[in-house]
């Protein structure tokens, strides 16, 4: 009896012991990290998190070492380089910010003002004059001095917008071979009014092809709202609900969904839908127009792109002969510029080092292109001053490292290499359009949602209930838009509009001083 | 004297190994189910990360306001409650029927074959299921419109725009998915019933249906009560996959597919406010807790031996 009990006791202790020993490994790891930190006290360490739309390599050590060779020499900063996929990025960054884990430099991927309202980001206005001179200089040169207004709230600068061609005019993106087969000349497309005739010709000649599809799904987005914003100078005043916009320059905040601009746009899409240019299930489909075009079953879609060379990039991406035609100008409001913003965590202990790094990220050609393209000779080859290509026999999926698809969120486009075949004058055009594109008089205004969060949450539900069906033309605007407006009012839209009007008036008054 | 001295120490010696063996499990339970309860604070705070969770300002019930302040509050609460009641009632009935039918199968091969087939739907991801449903209901090429209604000349239905069909579709899909798995517990309970009771009843002239009604169902009552009571605890929650993915997030269906979980998801997608989402979770948990206590009290009054506690 005694021996039996003793055996059970020993066995259970062994099991517990083996369980606990598994936890021990973690503490060993953290001890090692502590040692590293002590040994390199003179070199500041920061974590830099980048979203990548390419394949994420298993081993980043070579690229990280190449980055650190530049940063430790020039600014005495050692970078812990983290690469996350687009679906993971926000989740991993937010988790680090919330748990207090080290996370120094990160980007928004949208929703700038929410980071500020939760005090997750550090003010930078005192650090930029000393550590960010070159950064502010290149922003002035490539965009203009008012770019930082889009990331300033209550007098504090909370982030640096990415420096690139910001103007994204609405294009019709189409399969050029199908257009030729339908007997239509590309020159006949000058505006959105010309599109129904093109769709009709394509549908008649190629009945199995869907003439027009959504650029995004779940929820469905046909690009119609962005077209309306550009064509009619609509400023959304930084939130995405559409409740509380200014159309033109009269300073009056209105419900976009009650406007004639919205009703006319929806009616146009309804006409297209009833003519059969969109699939019947566009409001709920899970297949984007890009996928339809890739498979040869789709003809076109609307999208906002900068420059004129995007057709070549899309052709390479989908394996078809793609061309683009601009059908509406772009209109700069605050969100157009601050939707991709680099920020420094409010809990960072190395804010100076982080700003020094951002200064390099925007101005150091070698650093920018190492982050985007990797190591010369291994990950890419130089073709000329501005162009690169992949090593022989490799492409974006087989090269050891590339983050080239993150070119829209890294540093300064004017310092980036371009893939072979892209006309460099297109970069110059983008920079010119940064200066020439019409700007809203309310450029720089940022809406603080704190006082109307309840209404915003209710309005979000109403918008996601009605808008996908409206922008896909799936429902009759005559009957549905009034219901939509009524539901918005019930959800508290008027309170949001009043709050915005109040804040906008105060902001305008402050601009006069 | 000797016997008395030995007996007090015996329980300790016998149970200590088991206690140590249970230690990791208890620790796991403590960490995963009790420590997170500190998160309740978040529901009452205006979370500011520079101050930390405990340092943030108290704001009373402000984080709860968005759940009650519009007419959506009624719709999402009604939908959540009614669907859950339908799932519990129909799920229980169908599970019991399946269990009884399965228990009548004397051939073990058939028994295993059918049980596997019945459980399989429960293993299918809700995402995959939403695409299976889409294959049936798509307006253009779905099986129902394309191969049933169109050949018969019956007007086709745009399923993803017609809210009135979805209460039936969602209940049907949920029962299909979960009843087989749910029947396992009842099947086990039936297997545990003393077979001699049935033999006695048969001798006394009871037919199969009478045996089921007079023996099987009464003896299943404790199991039914326990499982229903457990379900009450989650009556304010809904399966996100079933209510968001299966209807393809179609706005036209919100009047019948909007539940507390989908509402909170859509409402906070842009606000990213963890205080408001914590408030929703707390609200759901408190209602579930209150319901379990209430229903258990009722059961205790009516039939004391079947109460949970």
PDB file of N, CA, C and O in Angstrom, chain A residues 2 5 8-9 12-13 15-16 19 97-98 111 114 118-120 218 240 280-281 284 286 347 449 453-458 460-461 464-465 490-491, chain B residues 13 16-17 20-21 24 47-50 65-66 69-71 134 138 140 160 244 248-252 254 258 263 266-267 269-274 276:
ATOM      1  N   UNK A   2       1.832   1.304   0.910  1.00  0.00           N
ATOM      2  CA  UNK A   2       2.692   2.494   0.980  1.00  0.00           C
ATOM      3  C   UNK A   2       3.478   2.709  -0.309  1.00  0.00           C
ATOM      4  O   UNK A   2       3.563   3.809  -0.842  1.00  0.00           O
ATOM      5  N   UNK A   5       1.392   4.200  -3.204  1.00  0.00           N
ATOM      6  CA  UNK A   5       1.127   5.630  -3.073  1.00  0.00           C
ATOM      7  C   UNK A   5       2.351   6.457  -3.422  1.00  0.00           C
ATOM      8  O   UNK A   5       2.261   7.482  -4.085  1.00  0.00           O
ATOM      9  N   UNK A   8       2.847   6.781  -7.198  1.00  0.00           N
ATOM     10  CA  UNK A   8       1.938   7.760  -7.806  1.00  0.00           C
ATOM     11  C   UNK A   8       2.420   9.174  -7.555  1.00  0.00           C
ATOM     12  O   UNK A   8       2.390  10.035  -8.430  1.00  0.00           O
ATOM     13  N   UNK A   9       2.884   9.396  -6.329  1.00  0.00           N
ATOM     14  CA  UNK A   9       3.365  10.724  -5.957  1.00  0.00           C
ATOM     15  C   UNK A   9       4.535  11.138  -6.842  1.00  0.00           C
ATOM     16  O   UNK A   9       4.576  12.243  -7.381  1.00  0.00           O
ATOM     17  N   UNK A  12       3.437  11.850 -10.509  1.00  0.00           N
ATOM     18  CA  UNK A  12       2.746  13.124 -10.729  1.00  0.00           C
ATOM     19  C   UNK A  12       3.719  14.287 -10.610  1.00  0.00           C
ATOM     20  O   UNK A  12       3.608  15.277 -11.321  1.00  0.00           O
ATOM     21  N   UNK A  13       4.714  14.168  -9.718  1.00  0.00           N
ATOM     22  CA  UNK A  13       5.696  15.248  -9.595  1.00  0.00           C
ATOM     23  C   UNK A  13       6.538  15.353 -10.854  1.00  0.00           C
ATOM     24  O   UNK A  13       6.893  16.441 -11.295  1.00  0.00           O
ATOM     25  N   UNK A  15       5.543  14.655 -13.868  1.00  0.00           N
ATOM     26  CA  UNK A  15       4.721  15.295 -14.902  1.00  0.00           C
ATOM     27  C   UNK A  15       4.691  16.798 -14.707  1.00  0.00           C
ATOM     28  O   UNK A  15       4.874  17.576 -15.636  1.00  0.00           O
ATOM     29  N   UNK A  16       4.490  17.217 -13.443  1.00  0.00           N
ATOM     30  CA  UNK A  16       4.476  18.663 -13.181  1.00  0.00           C
ATOM     31  C   UNK A  16       5.816  19.288 -13.508  1.00  0.00           C
ATOM     32  O   UNK A  16       5.900  20.378 -14.065  1.00  0.00           O
ATOM     33  N   UNK A  19       6.306  19.861 -17.139  1.00  0.00           N
ATOM     34  CA  UNK A  19       5.495  20.985 -17.606  1.00  0.00           C
ATOM     35  C   UNK A  19       6.186  22.303 -17.299  1.00  0.00           C
ATOM     36  O   UNK A  19       6.281  23.204 -18.121  1.00  0.00           O
ATOM     37  N   UNK A  97       1.345  47.605 -28.800  1.00  0.00           N
ATOM     38  CA  UNK A  97       1.075  48.896 -28.169  1.00  0.00           C
ATOM     39  C   UNK A  97       0.263  48.716 -26.896  1.00  0.00           C
ATOM     40  O   UNK A  97       0.510  49.372 -25.886  1.00  0.00           O
ATOM     41  N   UNK A  98      -0.723  47.816 -26.937  1.00  0.00           N
ATOM     42  CA  UNK A  98      -1.606  47.649 -25.782  1.00  0.00           C
ATOM     43  C   UNK A  98      -0.916  46.935 -24.635  1.00  0.00           C
ATOM     44  O   UNK A  98      -1.203  47.193 -23.470  1.00  0.00           O
ATOM     45  N   UNK A 111      -6.902  55.387 -40.185  1.00  0.00           N
ATOM     46  CA  UNK A 111      -7.421  55.681 -38.850  1.00  0.00           C
ATOM     47  C   UNK A 111      -6.425  56.410 -37.958  1.00  0.00           C
ATOM     48  O   UNK A 111      -6.258  56.092 -36.793  1.00  0.00           O
ATOM     49  N   UNK A 114      -7.581  57.862 -34.414  1.00  0.00           N
ATOM     50  CA  UNK A 114      -7.859  56.960 -33.298  1.00  0.00           C
ATOM     51  C   UNK A 114      -6.612  56.667 -32.474  1.00  0.00           C
ATOM     52  O   UNK A 114      -6.692  56.479 -31.265  1.00  0.00           O
ATOM     53  N   UNK A 118      -6.244  57.817 -28.278  1.00  0.00           N
ATOM     54  CA  UNK A 118      -5.902  56.865 -27.217  1.00  0.00           C
ATOM     55  C   UNK A 118      -4.501  57.112 -26.667  1.00  0.00           C
ATOM     56  O   UNK A 118      -3.981  56.294 -25.908  1.00  0.00           O
ATOM     57  N   UNK A 119      -3.878  58.218 -27.056  1.00  0.00           N
ATOM     58  CA  UNK A 119      -2.525  58.545 -26.591  1.00  0.00           C
ATOM     59  C   UNK A 119      -1.535  57.428 -26.880  1.00  0.00           C
ATOM     60  O   UNK A 119      -0.671  57.129 -26.055  1.00  0.00           O
ATOM     61  N   UNK A 120      -1.654  56.808 -28.033  1.00  0.00           N
ATOM     62  CA  UNK A 120      -0.729  55.741 -28.386  1.00  0.00           C
ATOM     63  C   UNK A 120       0.493  56.260 -29.131  1.00  0.00           C
ATOM     64  O   UNK A 120       1.429  55.510 -29.377  1.00  0.00           O
ATOM     65  N   UNK A 218     -16.612  42.705 -49.691  1.00  0.00           N
ATOM     66  CA  UNK A 218     -16.797  42.471 -48.266  1.00  0.00           C
ATOM     67  C   UNK A 218     -16.288  43.636 -47.415  1.00  0.00           C
ATOM     68  O   UNK A 218     -15.348  43.475 -46.650  1.00  0.00           O
ATOM     69  N   UNK A 240     -14.810  58.009 -42.130  1.00  0.00           N
ATOM     70  CA  UNK A 240     -15.183  57.331 -43.362  1.00  0.00           C
ATOM     71  C   UNK A 240     -16.674  57.064 -43.441  1.00  0.00           C
ATOM     72  O   UNK A 240     -17.113  56.367 -44.350  1.00  0.00           O
ATOM     73  N   UNK A 280     -25.299  40.297 -61.055  1.00  0.00           N
ATOM     74  CA  UNK A 280     -26.445  40.493 -60.169  1.00  0.00           C
ATOM     75  C   UNK A 280     -26.062  40.421 -58.694  1.00  0.00           C
ATOM     76  O   UNK A 280     -26.688  41.053 -57.854  1.00  0.00           O
ATOM     77  N   UNK A 281     -25.042  39.627 -58.377  1.00  0.00           N
ATOM     78  CA  UNK A 281     -24.690  39.448 -56.961  1.00  0.00           C
ATOM     79  C   UNK A 281     -23.532  40.347 -56.536  1.00  0.00           C
ATOM     80  O   UNK A 281     -22.830  40.043 -55.580  1.00  0.00           O
ATOM     81  N   UNK A 284     -22.887  41.250 -52.819  1.00  0.00           N
ATOM     82  CA  UNK A 284     -22.446  40.256 -51.837  1.00  0.00           C
ATOM     83  C   UNK A 284     -21.302  39.382 -52.345  1.00  0.00           C
ATOM     84  O   UNK A 284     -20.870  38.493 -51.641  1.00  0.00           O
ATOM     85  N   UNK A 286     -17.754  37.646 -53.368  1.00  0.00           N
ATOM     86  CA  UNK A 286     -16.458  37.592 -52.702  1.00  0.00           C
ATOM     87  C   UNK A 286     -15.325  37.646 -53.721  1.00  0.00           C
ATOM     88  O   UNK A 286     -14.171  37.458 -53.366  1.00  0.00           O
ATOM     89  N   UNK A 347       4.852  55.174 -25.726  1.00  0.00           N
ATOM     90  CA  UNK A 347       5.571  54.491 -24.654  1.00  0.00           C
ATOM     91  C   UNK A 347       7.019  54.212 -25.045  1.00  0.00           C
ATOM     92  O   UNK A 347       7.743  53.557 -24.303  1.00  0.00           O
ATOM     93  N   UNK A 449     -13.482  62.330 -32.804  1.00  0.00           N
ATOM     94  CA  UNK A 449     -14.751  61.612 -32.642  1.00  0.00           C
ATOM     95  C   UNK A 449     -15.148  61.372 -31.193  1.00  0.00           C
ATOM     96  O   UNK A 449     -16.209  60.803 -30.933  1.00  0.00           O
ATOM     97  N   UNK A 453     -18.898  59.031 -30.006  1.00  0.00           N
ATOM     98  CA  UNK A 453     -18.536  57.636 -30.314  1.00  0.00           C
ATOM     99  C   UNK A 453     -19.760  56.743 -30.428  1.00  0.00           C
ATOM    100  O   UNK A 453     -19.801  55.843 -31.271  1.00  0.00           O
ATOM    101  N   UNK A 454     -20.754  56.975 -29.578  1.00  0.00           N
ATOM    102  CA  UNK A 454     -21.954  56.144 -29.631  1.00  0.00           C
ATOM    103  C   UNK A 454     -22.647  56.299 -30.971  1.00  0.00           C
ATOM    104  O   UNK A 454     -23.046  55.320 -31.602  1.00  0.00           O
ATOM    105  N   UNK A 455     -22.775  57.548 -31.427  1.00  0.00           N
ATOM    106  CA  UNK A 455     -23.432  57.789 -32.701  1.00  0.00           C
ATOM    107  C   UNK A 455     -22.601  57.238 -33.865  1.00  0.00           C
ATOM    108  O   UNK A 455     -23.144  56.682 -34.819  1.00  0.00           O
ATOM    109  N   UNK A 456     -21.289  57.399 -33.783  1.00  0.00           N
ATOM    110  CA  UNK A 456     -20.426  56.870 -34.842  1.00  0.00           C
ATOM    111  C   UNK A 456     -20.599  55.356 -34.958  1.00  0.00           C
ATOM    112  O   UNK A 456     -20.686  54.811 -36.057  1.00  0.00           O
ATOM    113  N   UNK A 457     -20.678  54.675 -33.817  1.00  0.00           N
ATOM    114  CA  UNK A 457     -20.789  53.215 -33.866  1.00  0.00           C
ATOM    115  C   UNK A 457     -22.124  52.803 -34.483  1.00  0.00           C
ATOM    116  O   UNK A 457     -22.193  51.860 -35.263  1.00  0.00           O
ATOM    117  N   UNK A 458     -23.193  53.525 -34.165  1.00  0.00           N
ATOM    118  CA  UNK A 458     -24.499  53.189 -34.739  1.00  0.00           C
ATOM    119  C   UNK A 458     -24.528  53.506 -36.234  1.00  0.00           C
ATOM    120  O   UNK A 458     -25.059  52.734 -37.036  1.00  0.00           O
ATOM    121  N   UNK A 460     -22.010  53.557 -38.282  1.00  0.00           N
ATOM    122  CA  UNK A 460     -21.217  52.554 -39.003  1.00  0.00           C
ATOM    123  C   UNK A 460     -22.068  51.352 -39.388  1.00  0.00           C
ATOM    124  O   UNK A 460     -21.930  50.801 -40.483  1.00  0.00           O
ATOM    125  N   UNK A 461     -22.945  50.929 -38.469  1.00  0.00           N
ATOM    126  CA  UNK A 461     -23.798  49.784 -38.778  1.00  0.00           C
ATOM    127  C   UNK A 461     -24.782  50.105 -39.894  1.00  0.00           C
ATOM    128  O   UNK A 461     -25.022  49.282 -40.774  1.00  0.00           O
ATOM    129  N   UNK A 464     -22.919  50.230 -43.271  1.00  0.00           N
ATOM    130  CA  UNK A 464     -22.567  48.911 -43.808  1.00  0.00           C
ATOM    131  C   UNK A 464     -23.815  48.124 -44.197  1.00  0.00           C
ATOM    132  O   UNK A 464     -23.745  47.195 -44.986  1.00  0.00           O
ATOM    133  N   UNK A 465     -24.963  48.529 -43.669  1.00  0.00           N
ATOM    134  CA  UNK A 465     -26.211  47.878 -44.065  1.00  0.00           C
ATOM    135  C   UNK A 465     -26.650  48.316 -45.458  1.00  0.00           C
ATOM    136  O   UNK A 465     -27.059  47.502 -46.277  1.00  0.00           O
ATOM    137  N   UNK A 490     -31.931  58.296 -37.304  1.00  0.00           N
ATOM    138  CA  UNK A 490     -32.276  57.533 -36.116  1.00  0.00           C
ATOM    139  C   UNK A 490     -31.022  57.112 -35.350  1.00  0.00           C
ATOM    140  O   UNK A 490     -31.034  56.995 -34.130  1.00  0.00           O
ATOM    141  N   UNK A 491     -29.933  56.881 -36.084  1.00  0.00           N
ATOM    142  CA  UNK A 491     -28.682  56.438 -35.459  1.00  0.00           C
ATOM    143  C   UNK A 491     -27.884  57.600 -34.876  1.00  0.00           C
ATOM    144  O   UNK A 491     -26.853  57.372 -34.247  1.00  0.00           O
TER     145      UNK A 491
ATOM    146  N   UNK B  13      -2.739  10.916   2.372  1.00  0.00           N
ATOM    147  CA  UNK B  13      -1.760  10.131   1.629  1.00  0.00           C
ATOM    148  C   UNK B  13      -2.353   9.658   0.309  1.00  0.00           C
ATOM    149  O   UNK B  13      -1.705   9.648  -0.726  1.00  0.00           O
ATOM    150  N   UNK B  16      -3.104  13.065  -2.098  1.00  0.00           N
ATOM    151  CA  UNK B  16      -2.037  13.996  -2.457  1.00  0.00           C
ATOM    152  C   UNK B  16      -1.541  13.816  -3.891  1.00  0.00           C
ATOM    153  O   UNK B  16      -1.398  14.793  -4.623  1.00  0.00           O
ATOM    154  N   UNK B  17      -1.263  12.579  -4.333  1.00  0.00           N
ATOM    155  CA  UNK B  17      -0.817  12.414  -5.728  1.00  0.00           C
ATOM    156  C   UNK B  17      -1.834  12.932  -6.731  1.00  0.00           C
ATOM    157  O   UNK B  17      -1.479  13.567  -7.722  1.00  0.00           O
ATOM    158  N   UNK B  20      -1.726  16.737  -6.759  1.00  0.00           N
ATOM    159  CA  UNK B  20      -0.570  17.240  -7.497  1.00  0.00           C
ATOM    160  C   UNK B  20      -0.778  17.057  -8.987  1.00  0.00           C
ATOM    161  O   UNK B  20      -0.449  17.934  -9.791  1.00  0.00           O
ATOM    162  N   UNK B  21      -1.348  15.924  -9.355  1.00  0.00           N
ATOM    163  CA  UNK B  21      -1.596  15.660 -10.770  1.00  0.00           C
ATOM    164  C   UNK B  21      -2.575  16.674 -11.348  1.00  0.00           C
ATOM    165  O   UNK B  21      -2.461  17.100 -12.496  1.00  0.00           O
ATOM    166  N   UNK B  24      -1.530  21.255 -12.516  1.00  0.00           N
ATOM    167  CA  UNK B  24      -1.408  22.011 -13.772  1.00  0.00           C
ATOM    168  C   UNK B  24      -2.754  22.365 -14.386  1.00  0.00           C
ATOM    169  O   UNK B  24      -2.946  23.470 -14.892  1.00  0.00           O
ATOM    170  N   UNK B  47     -10.007  54.137 -22.007  1.00  0.00           N
ATOM    171  CA  UNK B  47      -8.645  53.603 -22.056  1.00  0.00           C
ATOM    172  C   UNK B  47      -7.694  54.551 -22.778  1.00  0.00           C
ATOM    173  O   UNK B  47      -7.941  54.976 -23.896  1.00  0.00           O
ATOM    174  N   UNK B  48      -6.621  54.889 -22.086  1.00  0.00           N
ATOM    175  CA  UNK B  48      -5.592  55.783 -22.618  1.00  0.00           C
ATOM    176  C   UNK B  48      -4.270  55.068 -22.379  1.00  0.00           C
ATOM    177  O   UNK B  48      -3.872  54.844 -21.238  1.00  0.00           O
ATOM    178  N   UNK B  49      -3.594  54.700 -23.459  1.00  0.00           N
ATOM    179  CA  UNK B  49      -2.442  53.816 -23.307  1.00  0.00           C
ATOM    180  C   UNK B  49      -1.256  54.486 -22.640  1.00  0.00           C
ATOM    181  O   UNK B  49      -0.389  53.810 -22.097  1.00  0.00           O
ATOM    182  N   UNK B  50      -1.209  55.813 -22.678  1.00  0.00           N
ATOM    183  CA  UNK B  50      -0.105  56.467 -21.983  1.00  0.00           C
ATOM    184  C   UNK B  50      -0.281  56.327 -20.477  1.00  0.00           C
ATOM    185  O   UNK B  50       0.692  56.293 -19.729  1.00  0.00           O
ATOM    186  N   UNK B  65     -23.345  52.781 -23.603  1.00  0.00           N
ATOM    187  CA  UNK B  65     -24.425  53.544 -24.241  1.00  0.00           C
ATOM    188  C   UNK B  65     -24.705  53.084 -25.667  1.00  0.00           C
ATOM    189  O   UNK B  65     -25.857  53.011 -26.091  1.00  0.00           O
ATOM    190  N   UNK B  66     -23.647  52.764 -26.421  1.00  0.00           N
ATOM    191  CA  UNK B  66     -23.862  52.460 -27.839  1.00  0.00           C
ATOM    192  C   UNK B  66     -24.697  51.204 -28.043  1.00  0.00           C
ATOM    193  O   UNK B  66     -25.240  50.984 -29.116  1.00  0.00           O
ATOM    194  N   UNK B  69     -28.694  52.785 -27.418  1.00  0.00           N
ATOM    195  CA  UNK B  69     -29.184  54.121 -27.697  1.00  0.00           C
ATOM    196  C   UNK B  69     -29.984  54.257 -28.983  1.00  0.00           C
ATOM    197  O   UNK B  69     -30.561  55.296 -29.234  1.00  0.00           O
ATOM    198  N   UNK B  70     -30.041  53.255 -29.829  1.00  0.00           N
ATOM    199  CA  UNK B  70     -30.775  53.418 -31.086  1.00  0.00           C
ATOM    200  C   UNK B  70     -31.778  52.288 -31.255  1.00  0.00           C
ATOM    201  O   UNK B  70     -31.797  51.339 -30.475  1.00  0.00           O
ATOM    202  N   UNK B  71     -32.585  52.379 -32.306  1.00  0.00           N
ATOM    203  CA  UNK B  71     -33.574  51.332 -32.551  1.00  0.00           C
ATOM    204  C   UNK B  71     -32.906  50.004 -32.887  1.00  0.00           C
ATOM    205  O   UNK B  71     -33.515  48.951 -32.775  1.00  0.00           O
ATOM    206  N   UNK B 134     -23.631  29.538 -50.363  1.00  0.00           N
ATOM    207  CA  UNK B 134     -23.592  30.416 -51.532  1.00  0.00           C
ATOM    208  C   UNK B 134     -23.787  29.610 -52.812  1.00  0.00           C
ATOM    209  O   UNK B 134     -24.453  30.055 -53.744  1.00  0.00           O
ATOM    210  N   UNK B 138     -26.817  31.434 -54.658  1.00  0.00           N
ATOM    211  CA  UNK B 138     -26.390  32.529 -55.525  1.00  0.00           C
ATOM    212  C   UNK B 138     -27.479  32.836 -56.561  1.00  0.00           C
ATOM    213  O   UNK B 138     -28.079  31.942 -57.135  1.00  0.00           O
ATOM    214  N   UNK B 140     -27.472  33.998 -59.618  1.00  0.00           N
ATOM    215  CA  UNK B 140     -27.273  33.612 -61.012  1.00  0.00           C
ATOM    216  C   UNK B 140     -27.063  32.111 -61.173  1.00  0.00           C
ATOM    217  O   UNK B 140     -27.737  31.446 -61.945  1.00  0.00           O
ATOM    218  N   UNK B 160     -30.009  36.706 -51.272  1.00  0.00           N
ATOM    219  CA  UNK B 160     -29.201  37.567 -50.414  1.00  0.00           C
ATOM    220  C   UNK B 160     -29.754  38.984 -50.311  1.00  0.00           C
ATOM    221  O   UNK B 160     -29.121  39.858 -49.737  1.00  0.00           O
ATOM    222  N   UNK B 244     -22.542  36.460 -39.750  1.00  0.00           N
ATOM    223  CA  UNK B 244     -21.815  37.427 -40.567  1.00  0.00           C
ATOM    224  C   UNK B 244     -21.391  36.798 -41.884  1.00  0.00           C
ATOM    225  O   UNK B 244     -21.584  37.366 -42.949  1.00  0.00           O
ATOM    226  N   UNK B 248     -23.193  36.433 -46.120  1.00  0.00           N
ATOM    227  CA  UNK B 248     -22.279  37.232 -46.939  1.00  0.00           C
ATOM    228  C   UNK B 248     -22.310  38.705 -46.558  1.00  0.00           C
ATOM    229  O   UNK B 248     -22.129  39.581 -47.401  1.00  0.00           O
ATOM    230  N   UNK B 249     -22.550  38.991 -45.285  1.00  0.00           N
ATOM    231  CA  UNK B 249     -22.569  40.379 -44.812  1.00  0.00           C
ATOM    232  C   UNK B 249     -23.446  41.260 -45.703  1.00  0.00           C
ATOM    233  O   UNK B 249     -23.109  42.407 -45.997  1.00  0.00           O
ATOM    234  N   UNK B 250     -24.582  40.718 -46.130  1.00  0.00           N
ATOM    235  CA  UNK B 250     -25.460  41.481 -47.018  1.00  0.00           C
ATOM    236  C   UNK B 250     -26.300  42.461 -46.214  1.00  0.00           C
ATOM    237  O   UNK B 250     -27.046  42.059 -45.322  1.00  0.00           O
ATOM    238  N   UNK B 251     -26.200  43.743 -46.551  1.00  0.00           N
ATOM    239  CA  UNK B 251     -26.904  44.770 -45.803  1.00  0.00           C
ATOM    240  C   UNK B 251     -28.412  44.617 -45.839  1.00  0.00           C
ATOM    241  O   UNK B 251     -29.103  44.949 -44.882  1.00  0.00           O
ATOM    242  N   UNK B 252     -28.927  44.088 -46.952  1.00  0.00           N
ATOM    243  CA  UNK B 252     -30.373  43.960 -47.076  1.00  0.00           C
ATOM    244  C   UNK B 252     -30.956  42.992 -46.052  1.00  0.00           C
ATOM    245  O   UNK B 252     -32.161  43.002 -45.800  1.00  0.00           O
ATOM    246  N   UNK B 254     -29.928  42.739 -42.810  1.00  0.00           N
ATOM    247  CA  UNK B 254     -29.607  43.097 -41.422  1.00  0.00           C
ATOM    248  C   UNK B 254     -30.796  42.961 -40.476  1.00  0.00           C
ATOM    249  O   UNK B 254     -30.620  42.645 -39.306  1.00  0.00           O
ATOM    250  N   UNK B 258     -28.775  40.757 -37.987  1.00  0.00           N
ATOM    251  CA  UNK B 258     -28.002  41.579 -37.060  1.00  0.00           C
ATOM    252  C   UNK B 258     -28.157  41.042 -35.639  1.00  0.00           C
ATOM    253  O   UNK B 258     -29.266  40.937 -35.132  1.00  0.00           O
ATOM    254  N   UNK B 263     -23.263  43.395 -34.602  1.00  0.00           N
ATOM    255  CA  UNK B 263     -23.422  44.838 -34.440  1.00  0.00           C
ATOM    256  C   UNK B 263     -22.150  45.447 -33.853  1.00  0.00           C
ATOM    257  O   UNK B 263     -21.645  46.456 -34.335  1.00  0.00           O
ATOM    258  N   UNK B 266     -19.289  45.537 -36.445  1.00  0.00           N
ATOM    259  CA  UNK B 266     -19.407  46.592 -37.455  1.00  0.00           C
ATOM    260  C   UNK B 266     -19.276  47.968 -36.829  1.00  0.00           C
ATOM    261  O   UNK B 266     -18.723  48.887 -37.420  1.00  0.00           O
ATOM    262  N   UNK B 267     -19.809  48.111 -35.631  1.00  0.00           N
ATOM    263  CA  UNK B 267     -19.790  49.425 -34.983  1.00  0.00           C
ATOM    264  C   UNK B 267     -18.369  49.853 -34.653  1.00  0.00           C
ATOM    265  O   UNK B 267     -18.013  51.022 -34.776  1.00  0.00           O
ATOM    266  N   UNK B 269     -15.433  48.597 -35.874  1.00  0.00           N
ATOM    267  CA  UNK B 269     -14.401  48.308 -36.866  1.00  0.00           C
ATOM    268  C   UNK B 269     -13.497  49.508 -37.074  1.00  0.00           C
ATOM    269  O   UNK B 269     -12.296  49.376 -37.233  1.00  0.00           O
ATOM    270  N   UNK B 270     -14.077  50.708 -37.064  1.00  0.00           N
ATOM    271  CA  UNK B 270     -13.256  51.894 -37.283  1.00  0.00           C
ATOM    272  C   UNK B 270     -12.863  52.572 -35.984  1.00  0.00           C
ATOM    273  O   UNK B 270     -11.794  53.156 -35.882  1.00  0.00           O
ATOM    274  N   UNK B 271     -13.710  52.503 -34.976  1.00  0.00           N
ATOM    275  CA  UNK B 271     -13.390  53.187 -33.727  1.00  0.00           C
ATOM    276  C   UNK B 271     -12.284  52.482 -32.947  1.00  0.00           C
ATOM    277  O   UNK B 271     -11.544  53.110 -32.207  1.00  0.00           O
ATOM    278  N   UNK B 272     -12.173  51.177 -33.087  1.00  0.00           N
ATOM    279  CA  UNK B 272     -11.144  50.414 -32.379  1.00  0.00           C
ATOM    280  C   UNK B 272     -11.163  50.687 -30.881  1.00  0.00           C
ATOM    281  O   UNK B 272     -10.118  50.834 -30.262  1.00  0.00           O
ATOM    282  N   UNK B 273     -12.342  50.764 -30.301  1.00  0.00           N
ATOM    283  CA  UNK B 273     -12.434  51.135 -28.896  1.00  0.00           C
ATOM    284  C   UNK B 273     -12.605  49.886 -28.039  1.00  0.00           C
ATOM    285  O   UNK B 273     -13.674  49.274 -28.028  1.00  0.00           O
ATOM    286  N   UNK B 274     -11.564  49.502 -27.303  1.00  0.00           N
ATOM    287  CA  UNK B 274     -11.664  48.264 -26.545  1.00  0.00           C
ATOM    288  C   UNK B 274     -12.544  48.428 -25.315  1.00  0.00           C
ATOM    289  O   UNK B 274     -13.045  47.446 -24.774  1.00  0.00           O
ATOM    290  N   UNK B 276     -15.490  49.913 -25.331  1.00  0.00           N
ATOM    291  CA  UNK B 276     -16.840  49.610 -25.784  1.00  0.00           C
ATOM    292  C   UNK B 276     -17.003  48.118 -26.062  1.00  0.00           C
ATOM    293  O   UNK B 276     -18.046  47.534 -25.767  1.00  0.00           O
TER     294      UNK B 276
END
